[in-house]
Amino acid sequence: MTHESTAVGLASAYSNATTASGDWWRDAVIYQVYVRSFADSDGDGIGDLRGVRSRLPHLARLGVDAVWLTPFYVSPQADGGYDVADYRAVDPLFGDLADADELVRAAHELGLRVIVDVVPNHTSEQHPWFRAALAGEPGARERYLFRRGRGADGSLPPNDWESIFGGPAWTRVADGEWYLHLFAPEQPDLDWTHPEVTAEFDSVLRFWLDLGVDGFRIDVAHGMVKADGLPDIGRGAQATLIGTEPLPFFDQDGVHEIHRAWRRLLDSYEGARIGVAEAWAPSSERLALYVRPDELHQAFNFRFLNCPWDPGAMRTVIDESLSATTAVGAPTTWVLSNHDVVRHVTRYGGGAQGLARARAAAMLMLSLPGSAYLYQGEELGLPEVADLPPESRQDPAFRRGRRQQIPVPAVDPAPGPGPAAPGIIAPRPGEPTPPQSAPSPHSQPESGAGPQPHACCGPQTRAGAGPGPDPLTAPQAHAPTRPQAETGTGPQAQACCGPEAEMGGGAGGDPLTAPEADGQDGLRDGCRVPIPWAGAEPPYGFGPVGSWLPQPPEWAGLSVAAQTGDPHSTLELYRAALELRRAMPGLGAPEAGPSPDPRGMRWLPSPDGVLLFTRPGFACTLNTRPEPVELPAPGRPVLSSAPVQTDGRTVRLPPDSCTWWAF
C-alpha cells in the first residue's frame, strides 16, 4: 500500500492550554516571528504588533508552544531593531506598549507563551547613556568601552579587533578617544563590569516579566564580557573565526556569572520564565556551559542549522549535541532557519529537490529529543527570494564597503530628542585607512550559507544635523520613512536600515565614501520578505497595501489559505507533525517524564544514505539519497514527507524523504 504524505485530523493527546508543566521549555516548539515581516495592521507596508496579534490563531492551529518576537523597542533601526534606544518602550513603527500588553494577553488566552528579545551587549548610539557619554557627562563613558588610541598621538585603534560587519571594531570621537563596537558603529558595546549596567538590565528584565512575557532570547549572550586588557588577536578575517576558535571578545568565562544572576531573577517569577542564549562557542562542550542547571534554559544549536545534507554529518552533530547538553542536564535545541540565514529550502538545493529535503529535515528535527525552533514561513515551504532588486534591498551588509574617511559631525550634547551620533573624526593625513571588510559568514554560495552571528546591519554612519559634509555617496534604499514627529529623532530610513544619508556637519572632514558592495554579503533580505497569507497577488493578505520588501508573484500558491486543507501541502505536513509530536509519548510530551536514556533515542543499522533511530514506541527513517531505498519496515507508518510504499514487512522509502513510524 501507499501511505500518504500527511494525515489531517489526528487525535491529539492534549492541547496547548495543558502544557503548563514547569518544564514546558524542555521540548517546546517555539515559532520565531520577524515582526516587520509577519503581518501589517495599519497599511504602512511594515509588520507590527497588532498584526502579529491578529495572526496568533494561525500559530495556535499550527500547534506551536510559544512565539519569539524579534525586537520591537524604540530604535533608529540601524540594525533591524538590535540597536535599542529605549528598552522599556515600543517603537511607533510597531505600535505602543498597550499593543505589546494586548498581544501577550491574547497569546496566553490561546495557550501560547511569549518570548521577547533582549539586547545586552550594546545599545544604540541614540541611547541616553551614549549621548551623555559623547556630551562629556562625568562618568558616562564608564558604562561603555572607551579607550585611548595607540601610537604617539593616539591615532590608531586601541587593538586589532574587527567588527563582525567588517572594518575595525573601534570608532574615534571628537576628543580623540575610541569606543568599541563589535557590530555597527551605531551599536556601542557596554562595559558589563560597571554596576549601573548590571542594575539597568535587571530592571529591564523585570519590566517585561511584570508585563507577562515568558522569557527572553538573549542576543549575543556570549559577548558581554571581554578578556582583561583587550588583547590583540594577531590575525584578520576575525568574523570567520566565530564559533570555531577562542576569541578575546566572545565566550569569556565571565559571561556565565551574568547568566547565573539572570537565572535567579527568572526563577523568582512564577510560571517557568526562561532564558535562551544566542551564543557562539568553539565546541558543543563550551556551548553546554550556558545551559548548566543554574544558568540559562536553552542555547541555540547552530551546528545543526549549518549541517549539510549528509547522513554522517547529521548523525555526528546530533550525537555531539545531545551528549554535551545531557552532560549538564539540559535539553538540546534544533533549528533550520532564522532571520539571518538563507532559508533551508534554498540551502538544500532549491526547487522540488530543495523543498523535498526541507520537508524531510523538518520532520527529522521535530522527532529529535529537545526543543525545536521554527522560523516564520518555513511551514509554508517558502524559498529564499534571491532576485530582489538592488533598490529594495535593506540589509546594510549589502551596501557595506571600505570605510575610506569618516565625517566630523556636530555633537549634540543634550540627551533629549534630536539627531545624535558620535563625534567621529577622520584619520589624520598619512594614517592608514581602516582595513577592507572582513569576509562575512554569508559570503559563500547559497547552498552552503551559514548563519550571520547577529541580526542585521553594516557600518553606516549617521551624523548630526547642520551644514558641512556632502551626503553619503551610496544609493538610498527605498524604504518607508516615519514622519519626524513620530520619533523626535529626525527622518530615518525604516526598513532595517538602508544607507541613510542624514549626514550633519561640524567642521572638517570629508564624508564617508561607501562604494556599493557586489551583493555577495547582504543575503539577509531574502529570508525576511513578508510571508503570504491569502490571495492571488501581492501583498497576499500581509497588509492592506504593499510590503516593505516585494513578494514574488509565484507565492500565491504558497499562502496559508492556498495550503490549508491540502493533505500534501507543507503547511498540513507541519500541522500533522506537531500534532503527532504531542500525541506520541515517545516524542517527548511533557507528561511523559524523563526517559531512562536521557537522549531517549537509539540508532539502528541502516543502508548507506539512510538514518534510522528509535525512541519509545516510535521510529524515524531519513533517506538522503536521490533514489528510493528498500529496508524492513520498522513499524506502522504514521506520517511521511512523501508517499511511502509498504506491505507491512518491507518499505520503499522515497528519495529525500523522512517517515515516522509507530510500533
XYZ file of C-alpha atoms in Angstrom:
663
model
C 0.000 0.000 0.000
C 0.994 3.644 -0.321
C 0.944 5.763 2.805
C 0.004 9.328 2.003
C 2.338 12.146 2.887
C 0.201 13.770 5.552
C -2.746 12.877 7.700
C -5.210 15.562 8.708
C -7.288 15.439 11.881
C -5.012 13.297 14.014
C -6.173 12.720 17.573
C -4.178 14.948 19.902
C -3.270 13.896 23.406
C -3.747 17.381 24.760
C -3.954 20.990 23.688
C -1.615 23.936 24.028
C -3.548 25.040 27.073
C -2.441 21.971 29.029
C 1.295 22.450 28.541
C 1.580 24.191 31.895
C 4.331 21.934 33.170
C 7.212 23.715 34.821
C 9.432 22.018 32.241
C 7.418 23.161 29.232
C 10.551 24.547 27.584
C 12.410 21.219 27.551
C 10.609 20.013 24.421
C 8.736 23.121 23.317
C 8.284 24.094 19.687
C 8.941 27.835 19.501
C 7.972 29.915 16.471
C 10.101 32.929 15.552
C 8.168 35.971 14.359
C 10.189 38.571 12.494
C 7.771 41.334 13.449
C 8.469 43.550 10.441
C 7.501 40.778 8.017
C 4.677 38.868 9.715
C 1.517 40.960 9.412
C 0.813 44.656 8.816
C -2.244 46.097 10.564
C -2.051 49.764 9.546
C -1.147 49.724 5.842
C 2.342 51.198 6.030
C 3.845 48.059 4.473
C 5.640 47.060 7.673
C 4.523 44.388 10.110
C 3.574 45.426 13.635
C 2.381 44.083 16.980
C -1.312 44.389 16.164
C -0.664 42.437 13.002
C 1.057 39.698 14.998
C -1.855 39.558 17.413
C -4.348 39.173 14.557
C -2.467 36.122 13.263
C -1.954 34.304 16.570
C -4.770 31.833 15.739
C -2.597 30.558 12.872
C 0.156 29.711 15.346
C -2.258 28.053 17.747
C -3.666 25.925 14.930
C -0.169 25.109 13.736
C 0.466 23.613 17.164
C 3.470 25.523 18.491
C 4.007 26.167 22.188
C 5.493 29.654 22.154
C 6.230 32.634 19.942
C 9.532 34.527 19.926
C 9.275 38.162 18.829
C 12.233 39.991 17.299
C 12.950 43.475 18.764
C 10.125 45.992 18.690
C 11.693 48.546 21.050
C 12.399 52.199 20.292
C 15.298 52.166 17.877
C 16.729 54.157 14.971
C 16.704 50.805 13.137
C 20.386 50.845 12.240
C 20.439 47.089 12.836
C 16.871 45.976 12.372
C 15.962 46.945 15.924
C 19.009 45.317 17.528
C 20.230 48.842 18.251
C 17.970 49.784 21.156
C 17.488 53.375 22.277
C 14.800 52.626 24.900
C 14.411 49.110 26.287
C 11.091 49.840 28.004
C 9.110 51.350 25.124
C 7.684 50.122 21.822
C 8.866 51.864 18.668
C 5.947 53.709 16.999
C 6.781 51.750 13.857
C 5.390 48.649 15.598
C 2.731 50.124 17.887
C 2.837 51.058 21.543
C 3.120 49.461 24.956
C -0.612 48.768 25.085
C -0.259 46.735 21.873
C 2.511 44.669 23.470
C 0.402 44.058 26.561
C -2.619 43.024 24.497
C -0.502 40.707 22.356
C 0.854 38.897 25.424
C -2.625 38.524 26.889
C -4.092 37.267 23.603
C -1.291 34.742 23.206
C -1.816 33.405 26.718
C -5.548 33.008 26.059
C -4.618 30.763 23.114
C -2.171 28.735 25.211
C 0.881 30.346 23.602
C 3.818 31.651 25.577
C 5.706 34.775 24.506
C 9.480 35.211 24.375
C 10.996 38.591 23.543
C 14.482 39.650 22.530
C 16.811 41.416 24.918
C 19.975 43.065 23.574
C 22.515 43.416 26.419
C 25.863 43.536 24.606
C 25.358 47.013 23.169
C 22.910 49.878 22.949
C 22.029 52.270 20.167
C 24.207 55.318 19.696
C 20.981 57.227 20.415
C 20.528 55.659 23.848
C 20.574 58.401 26.526
C 23.634 56.823 28.121
C 25.715 57.075 24.966
C 24.511 60.568 24.195
C 25.622 61.550 27.688
C 28.982 59.879 27.086
C 29.549 61.935 23.939
C 28.421 65.092 25.696
C 31.128 64.640 28.323
C 28.858 63.947 31.286
C 31.101 62.843 34.188
C 31.278 59.056 34.499
C 29.043 58.395 31.473
C 31.788 56.836 29.381
C 32.499 54.272 32.078
C 29.332 52.422 31.065
C 30.884 51.759 27.644
C 34.314 50.660 26.467
C 36.100 53.911 25.682
C 39.876 53.748 25.367
C 42.774 55.925 24.292
C 44.239 55.014 20.941
C 47.667 53.623 20.246
C 50.557 55.478 18.723
C 52.277 58.639 19.869
C 49.186 60.738 19.237
C 46.553 58.041 19.922
C 45.540 57.967 16.279
C 45.474 54.175 15.939
C 42.695 51.930 17.296
C 43.328 50.528 20.798
C 43.693 46.986 19.441
C 43.278 44.930 16.255
C 39.713 43.766 16.855
C 37.424 43.798 13.827
C 33.725 44.467 13.656
C 31.561 41.487 12.791
C 30.300 43.623 9.939
C 33.788 44.421 8.655
C 36.402 47.056 9.344
C 37.808 47.958 12.762
C 35.681 47.455 15.870
C 36.619 50.949 17.075
C 35.407 54.431 16.174
C 37.187 57.608 17.275
C 35.258 60.502 18.764
C 35.945 64.218 18.661
C 38.196 64.396 21.713
C 40.439 61.588 20.436
C 39.135 58.617 22.434
C 37.846 55.483 20.752
C 34.811 53.364 21.614
C 34.315 49.660 20.961
C 31.513 48.346 18.746
C 31.714 44.669 17.862
C 28.897 45.261 15.386
C 27.996 48.546 13.663
C 29.387 51.926 14.838
C 25.790 52.747 15.782
C 25.959 49.937 18.376
C 28.480 50.841 21.111
C 29.383 47.934 23.400
C 28.517 48.217 27.071
C 31.027 47.611 29.859
C 29.486 44.879 31.992
C 31.953 45.448 34.814
C 30.055 48.659 35.608
C 27.404 48.144 38.323
C 24.948 50.512 36.642
C 24.880 48.278 33.566
C 24.033 45.232 35.669
C 21.340 47.093 37.593
C 19.806 48.560 34.439
C 19.320 45.219 32.734
C 17.927 43.628 35.878
C 15.355 46.410 35.790
C 14.659 45.914 32.070
C 14.075 42.189 32.524
C 11.728 42.824 35.445
C 9.794 45.393 33.414
C 8.899 42.851 30.722
C 8.420 39.966 33.153
C 5.955 42.112 35.063
C 4.128 42.738 31.795
C 3.772 38.963 31.470
C 6.345 37.728 28.976
C 7.505 34.147 29.458
C 11.170 34.587 28.712
C 13.947 36.206 26.750
C 16.055 35.342 23.769
C 19.382 36.874 24.730
C 21.150 38.471 21.796
C 24.928 37.939 21.717
C 24.732 36.111 25.044
C 28.395 35.196 24.643
C 29.653 38.743 24.143
C 29.091 40.904 27.221
C 32.484 40.187 28.836
C 35.806 40.877 27.128
C 39.218 39.495 28.064
C 41.216 41.579 30.533
C 43.407 44.101 28.790
C 41.560 43.724 25.464
C 44.466 41.810 23.884
C 45.193 41.737 20.164
C 44.125 38.701 18.156
C 47.002 38.914 15.718
C 45.137 37.957 12.576
C 42.425 39.288 10.311
C 39.116 37.972 8.968
C 38.040 37.552 12.584
C 34.357 37.113 11.753
C 35.234 33.787 10.154
C 36.702 32.563 13.461
C 33.496 32.983 15.472
C 32.266 29.665 16.781
C 35.442 27.881 15.715
C 38.273 29.372 17.804
C 38.593 31.136 21.182
C 38.380 34.917 20.799
C 39.052 37.574 23.448
C 35.752 39.343 22.806
C 33.425 36.302 22.769
C 32.665 33.341 25.047
C 34.660 34.591 28.017
C 34.074 32.755 31.286
C 32.791 35.939 32.930
C 29.531 35.879 30.956
C 28.363 32.912 32.996
C 28.075 34.899 36.209
C 25.743 37.296 34.395
C 23.579 34.404 33.242
C 23.545 32.877 36.729
C 22.244 36.148 38.112
C 19.584 36.293 35.405
C 18.550 32.698 36.117
C 17.976 33.639 39.761
C 15.889 36.578 38.587
C 13.845 34.414 36.205
C 13.285 31.779 38.872
C 11.885 34.418 41.215
C 8.833 34.702 38.934
C 6.030 32.176 38.711
C 5.323 30.228 35.560
C 8.726 28.917 34.449
C 10.104 32.008 32.719
C 13.078 31.076 30.540
C 16.295 32.448 29.095
C 17.530 31.383 25.650
C 21.112 32.102 24.646
C 22.151 33.163 21.198
C 25.690 32.010 21.879
C 28.575 31.128 19.616
C 31.168 28.837 21.158
C 34.096 26.871 19.700
C 32.642 23.488 20.721
C 29.462 21.769 21.843
C 31.007 21.432 25.302
C 31.608 25.175 25.594
C 28.062 25.867 24.388
C 26.674 23.494 27.013
C 28.137 25.690 29.759
C 25.418 28.251 29.009
C 22.700 25.757 29.949
C 24.055 24.354 33.192
C 21.351 23.937 35.865
C 21.995 27.359 37.398
C 22.309 29.247 34.101
C 20.042 29.624 31.069
C 17.415 27.149 29.950
C 18.329 26.826 26.278
C 21.033 27.784 23.779
C 20.683 27.799 20.007
C 22.322 24.860 18.269
C 23.692 26.482 15.124
C 25.735 23.390 14.266
C 22.524 21.605 13.260
C 21.475 24.530 11.071
C 24.861 24.515 9.353
C 24.888 20.767 8.777
C 24.931 19.712 5.087
C 22.522 17.212 3.553
C 24.711 14.307 4.574
C 23.652 11.496 6.935
C 27.074 11.081 8.502
C 27.411 14.767 9.283
C 23.851 14.895 10.615
C 24.397 11.941 12.926
C 27.657 13.413 14.239
C 26.026 16.760 15.026
C 23.029 15.083 16.664
C 25.180 12.801 18.825
C 27.620 15.502 19.894
C 24.835 17.989 20.633
C 22.864 15.527 22.732
C 25.960 14.334 24.561
C 27.062 17.854 25.502
C 23.692 19.043 26.799
C 22.825 15.752 28.501
C 26.054 16.061 30.482
C 24.688 19.221 32.143
C 21.062 18.062 32.371
C 19.761 20.445 29.694
C 17.697 19.919 26.546
C 19.170 20.347 23.088
C 17.652 22.825 20.662
C 17.243 22.316 16.926
C 16.758 24.943 14.242
C 16.898 25.003 10.433
C 16.293 28.663 9.543
C 16.069 32.106 11.098
C 16.072 35.783 10.133
C 19.835 35.818 9.497
C 20.330 32.889 7.129
C 19.277 31.731 3.677
C 16.072 29.706 4.024
C 16.756 25.984 4.131
C 14.591 25.179 1.090
C 17.172 27.109 -0.928
C 20.195 25.912 1.063
C 19.176 22.333 0.293
C 19.222 22.970 -3.449
C 16.050 24.918 -4.196
C 13.188 23.867 -6.433
C 11.497 20.499 -5.978
C 14.622 18.893 -4.539
C 15.172 21.670 -2.017
C 11.551 21.532 -0.897
C 11.610 17.737 -0.543
C 14.757 17.906 1.584
C 13.399 20.790 3.652
C 10.223 18.848 4.452
C 12.260 15.797 5.415
C 14.687 17.845 7.529
C 11.788 19.430 9.398
C 10.388 16.010 10.283
C 13.825 14.864 11.406
C 14.210 17.965 13.584
C 10.775 17.569 15.169
C 11.465 13.936 16.059
C 14.689 14.619 17.966
C 14.815 14.936 21.770
C 14.692 18.526 22.923
C 13.158 21.788 21.757
C 12.686 22.953 18.157
C 12.583 26.461 16.691
C 10.608 27.270 13.552
C 11.155 30.415 11.516
C 8.072 32.133 10.136
C 7.141 30.894 6.678
C 9.084 27.641 6.814
C 5.779 25.877 7.479
C 4.751 27.155 4.038
C 7.876 25.837 2.341
C 8.996 29.340 1.405
C 12.248 29.566 -0.552
C 14.773 32.354 -0.314
C 13.883 35.330 -2.503
C 17.169 35.624 -4.363
C 16.236 38.153 -7.054
C 15.270 41.209 -5.025
C 16.047 44.398 -6.977
C 19.004 46.313 -5.528
C 16.902 49.390 -4.858
C 14.651 47.431 -2.491
C 17.409 45.757 -0.522
C 17.556 46.752 3.128
C 20.312 44.581 4.638
C 23.078 47.114 5.303
C 25.721 44.447 4.711
C 24.635 44.520 1.061
C 25.984 48.044 0.727
C 28.871 47.952 3.124
C 32.170 48.946 1.597
C 35.583 50.104 2.589
C 35.490 52.851 5.186
C 37.607 55.470 3.473
C 37.100 58.577 5.558
C 34.865 59.431 8.452
C 32.920 62.694 8.768
C 33.122 65.134 11.628
C 29.543 65.766 12.749
C 28.382 68.329 15.213
C 27.871 66.800 18.654
C 24.526 67.450 20.274
C 25.320 67.478 23.994
C 21.707 67.269 25.047
C 20.363 63.782 25.769
C 16.904 64.799 24.623
C 15.231 64.362 21.216
C 17.056 65.237 18.058
C 19.529 63.551 15.770
C 22.561 62.407 17.671
C 25.608 60.467 16.657
C 29.152 60.038 17.840
C 31.513 62.915 17.283
C 33.674 60.834 14.968
C 36.838 62.205 13.451
C 38.674 61.327 10.280
C 42.097 59.683 10.175
C 44.884 62.227 10.055
C 46.885 62.648 6.859
C 49.278 59.785 6.440
C 47.409 57.471 8.803
C 46.477 54.043 7.439
C 42.949 53.704 6.211
C 40.890 51.046 8.002
C 41.169 47.567 6.516
C 38.815 46.079 3.981
C 35.731 44.483 5.445
C 36.359 41.002 6.771
C 34.681 38.176 4.889
C 31.151 37.571 6.094
C 29.936 34.144 7.161
C 27.401 34.714 4.395
C 29.900 35.286 1.588
C 29.517 31.865 0.073
C 27.123 30.102 -2.300
C 23.568 29.849 -1.051
C 23.748 26.093 -0.761
C 26.394 26.375 1.901
C 25.456 29.612 3.569
C 25.940 29.649 7.274
C 24.323 31.931 9.804
C 25.288 35.520 10.353
C 26.283 35.798 14.007
C 23.911 38.688 14.514
C 20.736 40.247 13.339
C 21.486 42.907 10.798
C 23.413 45.946 9.728
C 26.677 47.230 8.447
C 28.872 50.147 9.305
C 26.890 53.111 8.056
C 27.456 56.356 9.867
C 24.707 58.831 10.610
C 25.656 62.228 11.882
C 24.023 65.212 13.420
C 22.360 67.978 11.523
C 23.961 71.114 10.268
C 25.949 72.452 7.348
C 29.104 70.723 6.303
C 29.915 67.463 4.537
C 28.121 66.216 1.474
C 25.721 63.277 1.806
C 26.910 59.706 1.853
C 27.646 58.666 -1.709
C 25.603 55.469 -1.797
C 22.144 54.964 -3.319
C 19.248 55.244 -0.937
C 17.202 52.174 -0.190
C 13.549 52.665 -0.987
C 12.180 52.193 2.492
C 9.085 53.561 4.173
C 10.004 56.562 6.293
C 8.370 57.591 9.548
C 7.421 61.214 9.952
C 9.808 63.119 12.182
C 7.061 63.803 14.676
C 6.688 60.102 15.435
C 10.185 59.650 16.738
C 11.596 63.004 17.587
C 14.843 61.934 16.030
C 14.589 63.289 12.537
C 13.891 61.356 9.359
C 15.088 57.770 9.444
C 15.012 55.111 6.745
C 12.973 52.444 8.467
C 13.274 49.199 6.604
C 16.119 47.610 8.551
C 18.433 50.449 7.743
C 19.415 51.248 4.259
C 22.409 53.521 3.957
C 20.981 56.674 5.455
C 22.477 59.944 4.309
C 21.445 62.104 7.228
C 24.964 63.466 7.471
C 25.361 66.510 9.604
C 28.004 68.987 9.885
C 30.749 70.102 12.158
C 33.919 71.460 10.830
C 36.437 69.493 8.823
C 36.468 66.022 7.361
C 35.099 64.627 4.142
C 32.047 62.375 4.076
C 32.351 58.645 4.399
C 32.551 57.069 0.986
C 30.888 53.680 0.924
C 31.008 52.161 -2.547
C 28.252 49.657 -3.022
C 29.328 46.098 -2.390
C 28.919 43.497 -5.080
C 25.990 41.939 -3.284
C 27.722 38.797 -2.047
C 27.444 39.779 1.593
C 23.988 41.153 2.386
C 21.960 37.994 1.946
C 19.558 38.516 4.804
C 16.828 40.340 2.889
C 15.739 37.238 1.011
C 14.624 35.420 4.154
C 12.823 38.476 5.514
C 10.335 39.008 2.682
C 6.852 39.277 4.251
C 5.022 35.969 4.274
C 1.860 35.260 2.213
C -1.460 34.700 3.950
C -4.105 34.662 1.174
C -4.977 35.991 -2.247
C -3.785 35.757 -5.822
C -1.363 38.684 -5.849
C 0.904 40.658 -3.510
C 0.732 41.524 -0.675
C -1.163 38.233 -0.179
C -3.001 39.438 2.910
C 0.148 40.676 4.641
C -1.494 44.078 4.992
C -3.910 46.465 3.317
C -1.409 47.584 0.664
C 2.148 46.745 -0.284
C 5.054 45.330 1.696
C 8.453 46.718 2.611
C 10.164 44.044 0.507
C 8.495 42.842 -2.712
C 6.891 39.399 -2.670
C 7.273 37.048 -5.645
C 4.257 36.529 -7.924
C 4.561 32.755 -7.569
C 3.867 32.890 -3.837
C 0.084 32.833 -4.349
C 0.163 29.033 -4.263
C 2.249 29.024 -1.083
C -0.062 31.141 1.065
C -1.674 29.879 4.246
C -5.089 29.938 2.596
C -3.907 28.056 -0.501
C -2.265 25.277 1.532
C -4.903 24.839 4.232
C -6.806 21.579 3.731
C -4.428 20.180 1.109
C -3.099 16.954 2.707
C 0.055 17.105 0.595
C 0.941 20.714 1.381
C 3.899 21.676 3.523
C 1.610 23.535 5.914
C -0.508 20.453 6.584
C 2.647 18.366 6.968
C 3.839 20.697 9.734
C 0.415 20.713 11.391
C 0.277 16.923 11.351
C 3.838 16.562 12.614
C 3.253 18.937 15.506
C 0.015 17.177 16.413
C 1.722 13.791 16.396
C 4.613 15.210 18.399
C 2.110 15.995 21.127
C 0.153 12.756 20.826
C 3.012 10.240 20.908
C 4.683 9.895 24.330
C 7.891 8.705 22.673
C 8.287 12.137 21.102
C 8.602 13.785 24.467
C 5.226 15.064 25.593
C 5.717 16.944 28.884
C 3.704 14.471 30.943
C 5.699 11.504 29.612
C 8.542 12.177 32.053
C 12.238 11.569 31.542
C 13.456 8.533 29.647
C 15.972 6.149 31.297
C 18.247 7.170 28.446
C 18.333 10.985 28.719
C 18.556 11.214 24.943
C 15.531 8.940 24.567
C 16.776 7.524 21.286
C 18.844 4.684 19.817
C 20.447 4.398 16.383
C 19.765 1.209 14.398
C 21.717 -0.226 11.454
C 20.579 1.185 8.127
C 21.640 1.277 4.468
C 24.100 3.858 3.217
C 22.463 7.252 2.967
C 19.733 6.380 5.479
C 19.375 7.334 9.143
C 17.214 5.133 11.369
C 16.649 5.680 15.077
C 14.038 4.761 17.629
C 12.507 6.400 20.643
C 9.927 4.753 22.937
C 7.179 3.405 20.644
C 8.493 5.433 17.726
C 10.946 5.166 14.827
C 12.238 7.689 12.301
C 13.778 6.971 8.903
C 15.533 9.599 6.791
C 16.571 8.771 3.233
C 19.087 11.352 1.985
C 19.756 9.526 -1.270
C 18.422 10.743 -4.644
C 16.800 7.352 -5.291
C 14.389 5.104 -3.358
C 15.751 2.688 -0.744
C 14.160 -0.559 0.459
C 14.508 -1.867 4.012
C 12.466 -3.790 6.593
C 9.551 -1.717 7.855
C 10.342 -0.579 11.413
C 6.670 -0.335 12.318
C 3.444 1.212 11.098
C 3.899 4.452 9.108
C 2.076 7.374 10.685
C 3.482 10.325 8.747
C 5.816 10.833 5.816
C 7.146 13.817 3.911
C 6.462 11.909 0.643
C 4.231 8.906 -0.212
C 5.719 5.672 1.155
C 5.085 2.205 -0.277
C 4.948 -0.631 2.252
C 3.401 -4.087 2.523
C 3.848 -4.137 6.290
C 7.081 -6.151 6.133
C 9.286 -4.014 3.859
C 9.170 -0.370 2.894
C 10.312 1.564 -0.151
C 11.474 4.956 1.105
C 11.201 7.771 -1.460
C 14.303 9.856 -2.184
C 14.974 12.842 0.071
C 12.245 11.874 2.494
C 11.540 11.296 6.170
C 8.969 8.898 7.637
C 7.671 8.455 11.177
C 6.654 5.013 12.445
C 4.726 3.708 15.452
C 5.286 0.284 16.979
